[in-house]
Amino acid sequence: MYHDFGGDHSSRCYLPGVLSPRLNLEGLNPRQREAVLHEDGPLVVFAGAGSGKTRVITYRIAHCVIARNVPPWRILAVTFTNKAAGEMRERVGQLVPDGARELHVGTFHSMCARLLRRHAERMGVRRDFTIYDDQDQQAMVKRVLRDLSIDEKRFAPKTIAACINRAKQEVQRPDAMDASDVFQETAQRVYVAYEEAMQRAGALDFGDLIARPVMTLEADEAFRNELAGKYKHLLVDEFQDTNHAQFRLVRALGSVHQNLCVVGDDDQAIYRWRGADRRHILDFQRSFPSAAIYKLEQNYRSTKRILRVAHSIIAKNADREPKQLWTDNDEGTPPLIVRTEDERDEANMVVRAVQELITRGEALADAAVFYRIHAQSRALEVALRAANIPYRIVGGVRFYDRAEVKDVLAYLRLLHNPDDDVSVLRVLNKPARGIGKTTVERLMNAAARSGRGIWNTIERAGQEHALKGAALKKVCSFAELVKELQKLSSGPVSELCAAVLERTGYLSQLQQDNSAESDARVQNLQELHGSMLAYEQEADSPSLANFLEDVTLQTDVAEDDAPDQLTLMTVHAAKGLEFDTVLVTGLEERMFPFKGFDPWDDPDEIEEERRLAYVAFTRARQQLILSYASLRRVFGQARPGIPSRFIEELPADDVTWLGARPSTRGYTPAWSSSSRQETESRTSSHERERDNGQSYIDRCEGSDLSDDPAALFEGMHVRHPKFGVGQVQGVVGGAPARAKVRFERAGVRTIVARFLQPI
DNA sequence: CTTAGTAGGATTGAG
DNA sequence: TCCTACTAAG
């Protein structure tokens, strides 16, 4: 975490083989070994679930160092999460004990942040920039919208921020942005003003962290050669998750040696909505014609039955690199499909299944419950608590996202960089010190007029008559407070934090509250303080600036280390993990798959949902339990639960339906809620629902567009039965033909042509 | 300026 | 259903 990207290590010498053990490649299978031994030039490794992906990366790194004499500091390994980076360093360390420390391992973002600080001047940023997270970014967009007097109702800050992020993912400056309609045009205008405001605030957002280095590297050949020349080998994990900017960064950094090893699995690409593009791995050989392709298809994790079931789901996707997992493991027990009444019944089923695991003497830590959306966790929590089963929830509200933590961090950021307007505005009246809306508005107006930051405006408020009377006095005393605290800002971070908590009155205000909620907040602040003490112990050169960077780039918090508890999480959070027993809940149409039921859904969505189901199923080592509820309450309203196609499609010989299927025979565990008699046949309710879907389609008929893409053209005005009127942005070919439409009320969506009516 | 009340929106979420 | 974010009254 505290390594040094882009630093000059050329004076150091590494003695291969002298201190390190020889690397034993015996334990690798032939495919793995080929990928490890592949010499120079680009290679792509398609690594299926449970096929030993990390093993290949770590062995390849170790092999480079030990057998090929590559100095560790000339190897750069890039991951997406801090956790993955930590694990990689650790596992390389087991193979090359004294090399791992000098190895460059990091996330895209941490690596880029280092590059930006080190080469600030050449990259056109200030060295002490502040990093804005998504929340800060949105606050900034909001402010810009106000400054430009743009209606926030019509142009939601969230949507505008998404447009800006998309542009940055594509490494587009505002002028390169698509401005084909009013919305895009507005987004473009806001983007320009946003960039100016960010510059004034000395802030970069997460998109900048990647895009800026890309722009500099692509524009400046000498610089590119210098930097890319440093890294003899570049390895990228989870390559299917790269967005366009990240791809270009990798390409630039690999441009000198071309020793580019990318590893991933297109079947596990579940972050399209975040800008990830599977084409980068699928078309790798097109981008790098000399690239070798390796496929790891032997699975070491699951039973044969689980793999067959998982494959039956993923094989239906048209757009994938052909491959099929196989295993030497046992046949295993058939995955179970359980029908439950509603989400409470489902939660009770989970409880009974888990209790049976306990009875069998299995550890709770070896089991997990997955769901598609967080909202599903509530019912599970209630049942688990009632049954006294210890559990932990992964994901949800993150520590550094909590309001009180962000407040204190905003104080620290303001002390470090007073130009940081978002932070100033956040803490200006926290705790309440009588600086209200009108005062803030006056300050913002004065700041906008003079082109200065808020802090700057505050300092001049008196002499420039921006404020007067009580408001001026309050703002001045805030300024005094900040200046007092600034005197401590070069000292230890933990002490500065303590001073902030004390002198601002933030802590005493919380303590006075004396509610359960405020107690929890105080505890969180104690934890924050504790994390600073730990930081001061661990960091090479602790400083306020360094701490703030770590905190914004290191959002995951230490795992809950309670000894034996059940894990609850979304399927997205489960990627990369494995458990003996996996329960996947909520397998209903419109829940999981979440999209793909309605005819107007983008057809690509169902492929992503399929991959998501594939990820869920392949987490299981021994036993897979899939459940659906006949009635599900979502956001307070009940709706019938139609069994997901992801369970309907499973090969009948490989699964056991509990209760619902008349043909089902054999073992029915006592905990199956459906050991009771069924009153209603499963198929009948199912059919009825499909009819409902059908009737909707019927209503859509009579459109003139049928399936003929030629009937659609850019700029055409159309009506959609659900989304209303909109304008065609572009036509997507293929069958069925689709069009990208911007709806007046529903934003941009991709719609199958036959559901659009020309107006 | 603060507080209470209500309307509206609510996959998935790394850094 | 539940939480957040804004509006209207104290």
GROMACS .gro file of C-alpha atoms (C1' of nucleotides) in nm, chain A residues 81-82 109 134 372 374 398 438-439 555 570, chain B residues 1-3 8-15:
model
   22
   81THR     CA    1  -0.969  -0.369  -0.543
   82ASN     CA    2  -0.733  -0.311  -0.257
  109HIS     CA    3  -0.671   0.420  -0.892
  134ASP     CA    4  -1.891   1.016  -0.606
  372ARG     CA    5  -2.980  -0.983  -0.596
  374HIS     CA    6  -2.967  -0.536  -0.060
  398ARG     CA    7  -1.957   0.166   0.398
  438THR     CA    8  -2.900   3.280   0.318
  439THR     CA    9  -2.547   3.329   0.445
  555THR     CA   10  -1.273   0.227   0.109
  570THR     CA   11  -2.532  -0.953  -0.293
  760DC     C1'   12  -3.201   2.969   1.125
  761DT     C1'   13  -3.384   2.548   1.296
  762DT     C1'   14  -3.708   2.179   1.306
  767DG     C1'   15  -4.053   1.104  -0.407
  768DG     C1'   16  -3.741   0.765  -0.524
  769DA     C1'   17  -3.533   0.310  -0.430
  770DT     C1'   18  -3.064  -0.267  -0.852
  771DT     C1'   19  -2.596  -0.403  -0.852
  772DG     C1'   20  -2.126  -0.036  -0.621
  773DA     C1'   21  -1.452  -0.066  -0.678
  774DG     C1'   22  -1.184   0.340  -0.609
   0.00000   0.00000   0.00000
